[in-house]
């Protein structure tokens, strides 16, 4: 009986002790000053995620170049008042909802705030700043900001993703998920790897100059700037333009803002006379060869007219080039012959596409076959001054001009300079091979004719106030009508170089 009573007492004591242990455990888990060492008792948030960088030729970042403030915020709604003036209305509402659920959050700030417990502030890279230069070339990312949709972002997606880094902040929480106050969040930062990426041939200063200059006077069109000796693209701009944060608006618009017009095909017009002149000179036809322009000409039943309906009378090649006389070049093409003119156009690249990187390329130009030119005198006549079955991109026209400037050698047209790793070690890209098209003396003759265009011909408006320039104008009839049908669509060109 005594033994049974002692057993009951021991059991009761054991129960009381067990309840005490359980109570102690409960108290520990509720005490927010207790440090929980287990990695399972941390809640991590991503403050910033940075992708590999796209650079210009001088290693100036074209993305990731601007910075912004961001904060990691513990789930303490009392912190909201300190952030209110630095956070947009939409971001503030989203953060409040996040914190009220008991989870830490992140938010973008316009400026830093005073240090507070439970608030960790960072100054991080921003993928796209207020203005992205060359958006048609650089492209943009998907909604999640992880993969490139087009442009360099897509062509080098694997490389740029491989150099991604991020900043995470891990907040200590207790066993039931409550934030533990007074404990600094653990920060992990791997964004240094985002220094790695791809280096383009673009020059940031030239690109910005082109975009600023053309924005006010070129509602629809494109500009390409090449280094004529290396073939490196220094600037490429298309108008109208867009920005990554307005892609949705641009898709809905009907102005083709997402189209890279620098790589699109257009009727060439008289800029193609450079090719015709080159074919003539290479064939041994002298620059002082003269033809009569009476204002009109009939070729196989097709009437051709000069822009000067009264005619230019007798002209040499240089005079006809400066005044852009179509009838002179029709007669010149007949003297050259279809085969040689076709070969000249083909050598200048008018029968092949130009690929820059991945899907960044021109379409294949529209170019008549040699047979068509041989069988149709009117087709040959049209091609002589850049009309008919002939379309090319602004990049093709720039490459043609670069060849003349480069003493008759076609440089390898390229956009990619190389790649760079996170330690800024550079690995050059092979640009390709150059090849000779013209004898140097013939290239020099064409350059002098192009100078004459600017000094006294159809391109006088391109004459600079400082130094000299040379070029060729072009006006191409498209056979199209404007949207409201009240006028013909004309495509205007100027190609040239500076200083001459």
Coordinates of C-alpha atoms in Angstrom, one line a residue:
X1 CA 0.0 0.0 0.0
X2 CA 2.9 2.3 0.9
X3 CA 4.7 1.4 -2.3
X4 CA 1.7 2.1 -4.4
X5 CA 1.3 5.5 -2.8
X6 CA 4.9 6.4 -3.4
X7 CA 4.5 5.4 -7.1
X8 CA 1.6 7.7 -7.4
X9 CA 3.6 10.5 -5.8
X10 CA 6.6 9.9 -8.1
X11 CA 4.3 9.9 -11.1
X12 CA 2.7 13.2 -10.1
X13 CA 6.1 14.8 -9.6
X14 CA 7.2 13.5 -13.0
X15 CA 4.1 15.0 -14.7
X16 CA 4.7 18.3 -13.0
X17 CA 8.3 18.3 -14.1
X18 CA 7.3 17.4 -17.7
X19 CA 4.8 20.2 -17.7
X20 CA 7.5 22.6 -16.5
X21 CA 9.8 21.5 -19.3
X22 CA 7.0 22.0 -21.9
X23 CA 6.2 25.4 -20.5
X24 CA 9.9 26.4 -20.6
X25 CA 10.1 25.3 -24.3
X26 CA 7.0 27.3 -25.1
X27 CA 8.4 30.4 -23.3
X28 CA 11.7 30.0 -25.2
X29 CA 10.0 29.9 -28.6
X30 CA 7.9 32.9 -27.8
X31 CA 10.8 35.0 -26.5
X32 CA 11.9 37.1 -29.5
X33 CA 15.3 37.9 -27.9
X34 CA 16.4 34.2 -28.3
X35 CA 18.8 33.5 -31.1
X36 CA 17.8 30.4 -33.1
X37 CA 20.8 28.9 -34.8
X38 CA 19.1 26.6 -37.2
X39 CA 19.1 27.7 -40.8
X40 CA 15.5 26.6 -41.0
X41 CA 14.6 29.5 -38.8
X42 CA 15.6 32.2 -41.3
X43 CA 13.4 33.9 -43.8
X44 CA 15.3 35.2 -46.9
X45 CA 14.2 37.9 -49.3
X46 CA 15.9 38.9 -52.6
X47 CA 16.8 42.5 -52.5
X48 CA 18.3 42.8 -56.0
X49 CA 19.1 40.5 -58.8
X50 CA 21.7 41.7 -61.3
X51 CA 22.4 40.1 -64.7
X52 CA 25.7 40.3 -66.6
X53 CA 26.7 43.6 -68.1
X54 CA 26.6 44.9 -71.7
X55 CA 29.5 47.4 -72.4
X56 CA 30.4 49.8 -75.1
X57 CA 33.8 49.8 -76.8
X58 CA 35.3 51.9 -74.0
X59 CA 34.0 49.5 -71.3
X60 CA 31.3 51.9 -70.4
X61 CA 28.2 50.0 -69.1
X62 CA 25.2 50.3 -71.4
X63 CA 23.1 48.5 -68.7
X64 CA 23.7 48.2 -65.0
X65 CA 25.2 51.6 -65.1
X66 CA 22.7 53.5 -62.9
X67 CA 22.1 52.8 -59.2
X68 CA 19.0 52.9 -56.9
X69 CA 18.3 52.5 -53.2
X70 CA 16.5 49.4 -52.0
X71 CA 15.6 48.2 -48.5
X72 CA 14.9 44.9 -46.9
X73 CA 12.3 45.4 -44.2
X74 CA 11.4 43.1 -41.3
X75 CA 7.7 42.4 -40.7
X76 CA 7.2 45.3 -38.4
X77 CA 4.5 47.7 -39.6
X78 CA 5.9 50.5 -37.4
X79 CA 8.8 50.8 -39.9
X80 CA 6.4 52.0 -42.6
X81 CA 6.1 55.5 -41.4
X82 CA 9.9 56.0 -41.8
X83 CA 9.7 54.8 -45.4
X84 CA 6.6 56.7 -46.5
X85 CA 8.3 59.7 -48.1
X86 CA 10.8 57.6 -50.0
X87 CA 8.5 55.0 -51.5
X88 CA 6.0 55.4 -54.3
X89 CA 2.3 54.9 -53.5
X90 CA 2.0 51.5 -55.3
X91 CA 5.2 50.1 -53.8
X92 CA 4.2 51.3 -50.3
X93 CA 0.8 49.6 -50.6
X94 CA 2.5 46.3 -51.7
X95 CA 5.0 46.5 -48.9
X96 CA 2.3 47.2 -46.2
X97 CA 0.4 44.1 -47.4
X98 CA 3.5 42.0 -47.3
X99 CA 4.5 43.1 -43.8
X100 CA 1.0 42.6 -42.5
X101 CA 1.2 39.0 -43.5
X102 CA 4.1 38.5 -41.1
X103 CA 6.8 38.3 -43.8
X104 CA 9.7 40.6 -44.5
X105 CA 9.7 42.5 -47.7
X106 CA 11.8 44.6 -50.1
X107 CA 11.1 48.0 -51.6
X108 CA 12.6 50.5 -54.0
X109 CA 13.4 53.9 -52.4
X110 CA 14.0 57.3 -54.0
X111 CA 16.5 58.1 -51.3
X112 CA 17.9 56.5 -48.1
X113 CA 16.3 57.0 -44.7
X114 CA 17.7 57.1 -41.2
X115 CA 19.0 53.7 -39.9
X116 CA 16.5 51.7 -38.0
X117 CA 16.5 48.2 -36.4
X118 CA 14.8 45.8 -38.8
X119 CA 15.6 47.9 -41.9
X120 CA 18.6 47.2 -44.1
X121 CA 19.4 49.6 -46.9
X122 CA 21.3 48.9 -50.1
X123 CA 22.6 50.9 -53.1
X124 CA 22.2 48.5 -56.0
X125 CA 22.6 48.4 -59.8
X126 CA 19.6 49.1 -62.0
X127 CA 19.3 47.1 -65.2
X128 CA 17.8 49.9 -67.3
X129 CA 18.1 53.5 -66.2
X130 CA 15.9 56.4 -67.1
X131 CA 17.1 56.1 -70.7
X132 CA 18.4 53.0 -72.4
X133 CA 20.6 53.8 -75.4
X134 CA 20.3 51.7 -78.5
X135 CA 17.3 49.8 -77.3
X136 CA 16.7 48.1 -80.7
X137 CA 20.2 46.6 -80.4
X138 CA 20.3 45.9 -76.7
X139 CA 16.7 44.5 -76.5
X140 CA 14.8 43.8 -73.3
X141 CA 14.0 41.1 -70.8
X142 CA 10.9 39.0 -70.0
X143 CA 8.5 40.0 -67.3
X144 CA 10.5 38.2 -64.7
X145 CA 13.7 40.0 -65.6
X146 CA 15.6 36.7 -66.1
X147 CA 15.8 36.0 -69.8
X148 CA 16.3 38.2 -72.9
X149 CA 13.5 38.5 -75.4
X150 CA 15.3 40.1 -78.2
X151 CA 18.5 42.0 -79.2
X152 CA 21.8 41.4 -77.3
X153 CA 19.8 40.4 -74.2
X154 CA 18.6 37.4 -76.2
X155 CA 21.6 36.7 -78.4
X156 CA 23.9 36.5 -75.3
X157 CA 21.3 35.2 -72.9
X158 CA 23.3 32.3 -71.6
X159 CA 26.4 34.4 -71.1
X160 CA 24.6 37.2 -69.3
X161 CA 22.6 34.8 -67.2
X162 CA 25.8 33.0 -66.2
X163 CA 27.2 36.2 -64.8
X164 CA 24.1 36.9 -62.7
X165 CA 24.4 37.8 -59.0
X166 CA 22.0 38.8 -56.3
X167 CA 21.7 40.3 -52.8
X168 CA 19.7 38.4 -50.3
X169 CA 18.8 39.4 -46.7
X170 CA 17.9 36.6 -44.2
X171 CA 15.9 37.5 -41.2
X172 CA 15.9 35.5 -38.0
X173 CA 12.5 34.1 -37.0
X174 CA 11.3 32.0 -34.1
X175 CA 9.9 28.5 -34.3
X176 CA 6.5 29.7 -35.3
X177 CA 7.7 32.2 -37.9
X178 CA 7.7 35.4 -35.9
X179 CA 10.5 38.0 -36.5
X180 CA 13.2 38.1 -33.8
X181 CA 13.8 41.8 -33.1
X182 CA 17.3 43.2 -32.4
X183 CA 19.0 40.6 -34.7
X184 CA 20.7 42.0 -37.8
X185 CA 19.7 40.2 -41.0
X186 CA 22.4 38.1 -42.6
X187 CA 23.3 39.5 -46.0
X188 CA 24.7 37.6 -49.0
X189 CA 26.0 39.6 -52.0
X190 CA 27.2 37.9 -55.2
X191 CA 26.5 40.9 -57.5
X192 CA 30.2 41.3 -58.2
X193 CA 29.9 38.5 -60.8
X194 CA 27.6 40.8 -62.9
X195 CA 30.8 42.7 -64.0
X196 CA 31.2 39.9 -66.6
X197 CA 29.4 40.2 -69.9
X198 CA 29.7 41.2 -73.5
X199 CA 31.5 44.2 -75.1
X200 CA 30.0 45.9 -78.1
X201 CA 31.6 48.1 -80.7
X202 CA 29.2 50.8 -80.0
X203 CA 30.6 54.1 -78.6
X204 CA 28.2 55.4 -75.9
X205 CA 29.0 59.1 -76.7
X206 CA 28.5 58.7 -80.4
X207 CA 25.3 56.7 -79.9
X208 CA 23.8 59.4 -77.6
X209 CA 24.8 62.1 -80.0
X210 CA 23.1 60.4 -82.8
X211 CA 19.9 59.7 -80.8
X212 CA 19.8 63.3 -79.6
X213 CA 20.4 64.9 -83.0
X214 CA 18.0 62.7 -84.9
X215 CA 15.1 62.6 -82.3
X216 CA 13.8 66.0 -83.3
X217 CA 14.0 65.7 -87.1
X218 CA 13.6 62.0 -88.0
X219 CA 10.2 60.7 -87.0
X220 CA 10.6 57.5 -89.2
X221 CA 14.1 56.4 -90.1
X222 CA 17.5 55.2 -89.0
X223 CA 21.1 56.2 -88.6
X224 CA 24.1 54.0 -88.8
X225 CA 27.7 55.1 -88.0
X226 CA 30.6 52.9 -88.9
X227 CA 34.4 53.0 -88.4
X228 CA 35.2 52.6 -92.1
X229 CA 38.6 51.0 -91.4
X230 CA 37.6 48.4 -88.9
X231 CA 34.0 47.9 -89.9
X232 CA 32.9 48.4 -86.3
X233 CA 29.4 49.8 -85.7
X234 CA 29.8 52.9 -83.6
X235 CA 26.2 53.9 -83.4
X236 CA 22.9 52.5 -84.7
X237 CA 19.6 54.2 -84.0
X238 CA 16.1 53.6 -85.2
X239 CA 13.1 55.9 -85.0
X240 CA 10.5 56.0 -83.5
X241 CA 12.2 54.5 -80.5
X242 CA 11.0 52.8 -77.3
X243 CA 12.2 52.0 -73.8
X244 CA 12.0 48.6 -72.0
X245 CA 9.3 50.0 -69.6
X246 CA 7.1 51.0 -72.5
X247 CA 7.3 47.9 -74.6
X248 CA 3.7 47.0 -74.0
X249 CA 2.6 50.4 -75.2
X250 CA 4.9 50.2 -78.3
X251 CA 3.4 46.8 -79.2
X252 CA -0.1 48.3 -79.2
X253 CA 0.9 51.3 -81.2
X254 CA 0.9 51.2 -85.1
X255 CA 4.1 53.2 -85.7
X256 CA 6.5 50.2 -85.7
X257 CA 8.5 51.5 -82.7
X258 CA 10.0 48.0 -82.0
X259 CA 11.2 47.6 -85.6
X260 CA 15.0 48.2 -86.0
X261 CA 14.8 50.3 -89.2
X262 CA 18.6 50.3 -89.5
X263 CA 18.4 46.6 -90.4
X264 CA 15.2 46.8 -92.5
X265 CA 15.0 46.9 -96.3
X266 CA 14.3 50.1 -98.2
X267 CA 14.3 51.2 -101.9
X268 CA 17.8 52.4 -102.5
X269 CA 17.5 55.3 -104.8
X270 CA 20.5 57.3 -106.0
X271 CA 22.9 56.3 -103.2
X272 CA 23.3 53.1 -105.4
X273 CA 25.0 55.3 -108.0
X274 CA 28.2 54.7 -105.9
X275 CA 28.0 51.1 -107.0
X276 CA 27.4 52.0 -110.7
X277 CA 30.2 54.5 -110.7
X278 CA 32.5 51.9 -109.1
X279 CA 31.5 49.3 -111.8
X280 CA 32.3 51.8 -114.5
X281 CA 35.7 52.8 -113.2
X282 CA 36.7 49.2 -112.5
X283 CA 35.7 48.4 -116.1
X284 CA 38.1 51.0 -117.4
X285 CA 35.5 53.7 -118.2
X286 CA 37.1 57.1 -117.6
X287 CA 35.6 59.6 -115.2
X288 CA 35.5 62.2 -118.0
X289 CA 33.2 60.1 -120.1
X290 CA 30.3 62.3 -121.1
X291 CA 26.6 61.6 -122.0
X292 CA 23.8 64.0 -123.0
X293 CA 20.8 64.4 -120.6
X294 CA 17.7 65.9 -122.5
X295 CA 15.4 65.4 -119.5
X296 CA 13.8 62.1 -120.7
X297 CA 14.7 58.8 -122.2
X298 CA 12.7 55.8 -123.5
X299 CA 14.1 52.3 -122.8
X300 CA 12.2 49.4 -124.2
X301 CA 8.9 51.3 -124.0
X302 CA 9.6 52.6 -120.5
X303 CA 9.9 56.3 -120.0
X304 CA 12.6 57.6 -117.7
X305 CA 12.9 61.2 -116.5
X306 CA 15.6 63.2 -114.9
X307 CA 14.6 65.3 -111.8
X308 CA 15.6 68.2 -114.0
X309 CA 12.9 67.9 -116.7
X310 CA 14.8 70.4 -118.9
X311 CA 17.9 68.2 -118.9
X312 CA 21.5 68.8 -117.9
X313 CA 22.9 68.8 -121.5
X314 CA 26.4 67.2 -121.6
X315 CA 27.8 65.8 -118.3
X316 CA 30.9 63.9 -117.2
X317 CA 30.7 61.2 -114.5
X318 CA 31.7 63.6 -111.7
X319 CA 29.2 66.3 -112.8
X320 CA 26.4 63.7 -113.2
X321 CA 27.2 62.3 -109.7
X322 CA 27.1 65.7 -108.1
X323 CA 23.8 66.6 -109.7
X324 CA 22.4 63.0 -109.4
X325 CA 21.4 62.8 -113.0
X326 CA 19.5 59.5 -113.6
X327 CA 19.7 59.6 -117.4
X328 CA 23.5 59.8 -117.3
X329 CA 23.7 56.7 -115.2
X330 CA 21.2 54.8 -117.4
X331 CA 23.5 55.4 -120.3
X332 CA 26.5 54.6 -118.2
X333 CA 25.0 51.2 -117.1
X334 CA 24.4 50.3 -120.8
X335 CA 28.0 51.0 -121.5
X336 CA 29.2 48.9 -118.4
X337 CA 27.0 46.0 -119.3
X338 CA 24.6 43.9 -117.1
X339 CA 27.1 41.3 -116.1
X340 CA 29.7 43.8 -114.7
X341 CA 27.1 45.9 -112.9
X342 CA 25.5 42.8 -111.3
X343 CA 29.0 41.7 -110.2
X344 CA 29.7 45.1 -108.7
X345 CA 26.5 45.1 -106.7
X346 CA 27.1 41.5 -105.5
X347 CA 30.6 42.4 -104.4
X348 CA 29.3 45.3 -102.4
X349 CA 27.1 42.9 -100.5
X350 CA 23.7 43.7 -102.0
X351 CA 22.9 40.0 -102.5
X352 CA 23.5 38.8 -98.9
X353 CA 22.3 39.5 -95.4
X354 CA 24.5 40.9 -92.7
X355 CA 24.5 39.0 -89.4
X356 CA 25.7 40.8 -86.3
X357 CA 24.8 38.4 -83.4
X358 CA 22.2 35.7 -83.1
X359 CA 19.0 36.9 -84.6
X360 CA 20.3 40.5 -85.0
X361 CA 20.7 40.6 -88.7
X362 CA 19.3 42.2 -91.8
X363 CA 17.0 40.4 -94.2
X364 CA 18.6 39.3 -97.5
X365 CA 18.5 42.4 -99.8
X366 CA 16.2 42.3 -102.8
X367 CA 18.6 42.2 -105.8
X368 CA 17.8 41.4 -109.4
X369 CA 19.5 38.3 -111.0
X370 CA 22.1 38.7 -113.7
X371 CA 19.8 37.0 -116.2
X372 CA 17.0 39.5 -115.5
X373 CA 19.4 42.4 -116.1
X374 CA 20.7 40.8 -119.2
X375 CA 17.2 40.2 -120.6
X376 CA 15.6 43.5 -119.7
X377 CA 17.2 46.9 -120.7
X378 CA 14.6 48.7 -118.5
X379 CA 15.6 46.6 -115.5
X380 CA 19.2 47.5 -116.0
X381 CA 18.2 51.1 -116.4
X382 CA 16.3 51.1 -113.2
X383 CA 19.1 49.4 -111.3
X384 CA 21.7 52.0 -112.5
X385 CA 20.2 54.7 -110.3
X386 CA 18.9 52.4 -107.5
X387 CA 15.3 51.8 -108.5
X388 CA 13.3 48.7 -109.7
X389 CA 13.8 45.3 -108.0
X390 CA 16.4 46.6 -105.5
X391 CA 16.1 47.1 -101.7
X392 CA 18.8 47.1 -99.0
X393 CA 19.2 48.2 -95.4
X394 CA 20.9 51.3 -94.1
X395 CA 23.6 49.0 -92.8
X396 CA 24.3 47.8 -96.3
X397 CA 24.5 51.4 -97.6
X398 CA 26.9 52.3 -94.7
X399 CA 29.1 49.3 -95.6
X400 CA 29.2 50.4 -99.2
X401 CA 30.3 53.9 -98.2
X402 CA 32.9 52.5 -95.8
X403 CA 34.5 50.5 -98.6
X404 CA 35.0 53.7 -100.7
X405 CA 36.5 55.5 -97.7
X406 CA 38.7 52.5 -96.9
X407 CA 40.5 52.8 -100.3
X408 CA 38.3 50.2 -101.9
X409 CA 38.5 47.5 -99.1
X410 CA 35.3 46.2 -97.6
X411 CA 35.8 46.0 -93.9
X412 CA 34.2 43.2 -91.8
X413 CA 31.0 44.8 -90.5
X414 CA 30.6 43.8 -86.8
X415 CA 28.9 44.7 -83.5
X416 CA 30.6 42.4 -81.0
X417 CA 34.0 43.4 -79.7
X418 CA 34.4 40.5 -77.3
X419 CA 33.5 39.2 -73.9
X420 CA 34.7 40.1 -70.4
X421 CA 34.7 38.1 -67.2
X422 CA 33.9 39.2 -63.7
X423 CA 37.6 40.2 -63.1
X424 CA 37.4 42.4 -66.2
X425 CA 39.7 40.2 -68.3
X426 CA 38.8 40.7 -72.0
X427 CA 38.5 38.1 -74.7
X428 CA 38.4 39.5 -78.2
X429 CA 36.0 38.4 -80.8
X430 CA 37.1 37.7 -84.4
X431 CA 35.6 40.4 -86.6
X432 CA 36.0 38.6 -89.8
X433 CA 37.9 39.2 -93.0
X434 CA 38.2 42.3 -95.2
X435 CA 38.4 42.1 -99.0
X436 CA 39.3 44.4 -101.8
X437 CA 36.6 45.6 -104.2
X438 CA 38.1 48.6 -105.9
X439 CA 41.5 49.8 -106.9
X440 CA 42.7 52.5 -104.5
X441 CA 42.8 55.1 -107.3
X442 CA 39.1 54.4 -108.3
X443 CA 38.1 54.7 -104.6
X444 CA 39.8 58.0 -104.5
X445 CA 37.9 59.2 -107.6
X446 CA 34.6 58.3 -106.0
X447 CA 35.5 60.1 -102.8
X448 CA 36.3 63.2 -104.8
X449 CA 32.9 62.9 -106.5
X450 CA 31.2 62.5 -103.1
X451 CA 33.0 65.7 -101.9
X452 CA 31.6 67.5 -104.9
X453 CA 28.1 66.4 -104.0
X454 CA 28.4 68.3 -100.6
X455 CA 30.3 71.3 -102.0
X456 CA 28.2 72.1 -105.0
X457 CA 25.7 69.3 -105.7
X458 CA 22.5 67.8 -104.3
X459 CA 24.0 67.4 -100.8
X460 CA 25.0 71.1 -100.1
X461 CA 22.8 71.1 -97.0
X462 CA 25.2 68.5 -95.5
X463 CA 28.1 70.9 -95.6
X464 CA 29.4 71.3 -92.1
X465 CA 30.4 74.5 -90.5
X466 CA 33.7 73.0 -89.4
X467 CA 35.9 70.6 -91.4
X468 CA 34.6 69.1 -94.6
X469 CA 32.2 66.3 -95.5
X470 CA 31.4 64.1 -98.5
X471 CA 28.4 62.1 -99.4
X472 CA 25.6 61.1 -101.7
X473 CA 21.9 61.8 -101.6
X474 CA 19.1 59.5 -102.7
X475 CA 15.4 59.8 -103.2
X476 CA 13.6 56.5 -103.8
X477 CA 10.1 56.2 -105.2
X478 CA 8.4 53.2 -103.5
X479 CA 5.1 52.9 -105.5
X480 CA 3.3 53.2 -102.1
X481 CA 0.8 55.7 -100.9
X482 CA 0.5 57.3 -97.5
X483 CA -2.0 56.0 -95.0
X484 CA -4.6 58.5 -95.9
X485 CA -3.8 58.1 -99.6
X486 CA -3.0 61.7 -100.3
X487 CA 0.6 61.4 -101.4
X488 CA 3.3 59.1 -102.6
X489 CA 5.7 57.5 -100.1
X490 CA 9.2 58.6 -100.8
X491 CA 12.3 57.3 -99.0
X492 CA 15.2 59.8 -98.6
X493 CA 18.8 58.9 -98.0
X494 CA 22.1 60.5 -97.2
X495 CA 25.3 58.5 -96.9
X496 CA 28.7 60.0 -96.4
X497 CA 31.7 60.5 -94.3
X498 CA 33.3 63.1 -92.1
X499 CA 35.8 64.7 -92.3
X500 CA 36.4 64.5 -96.0

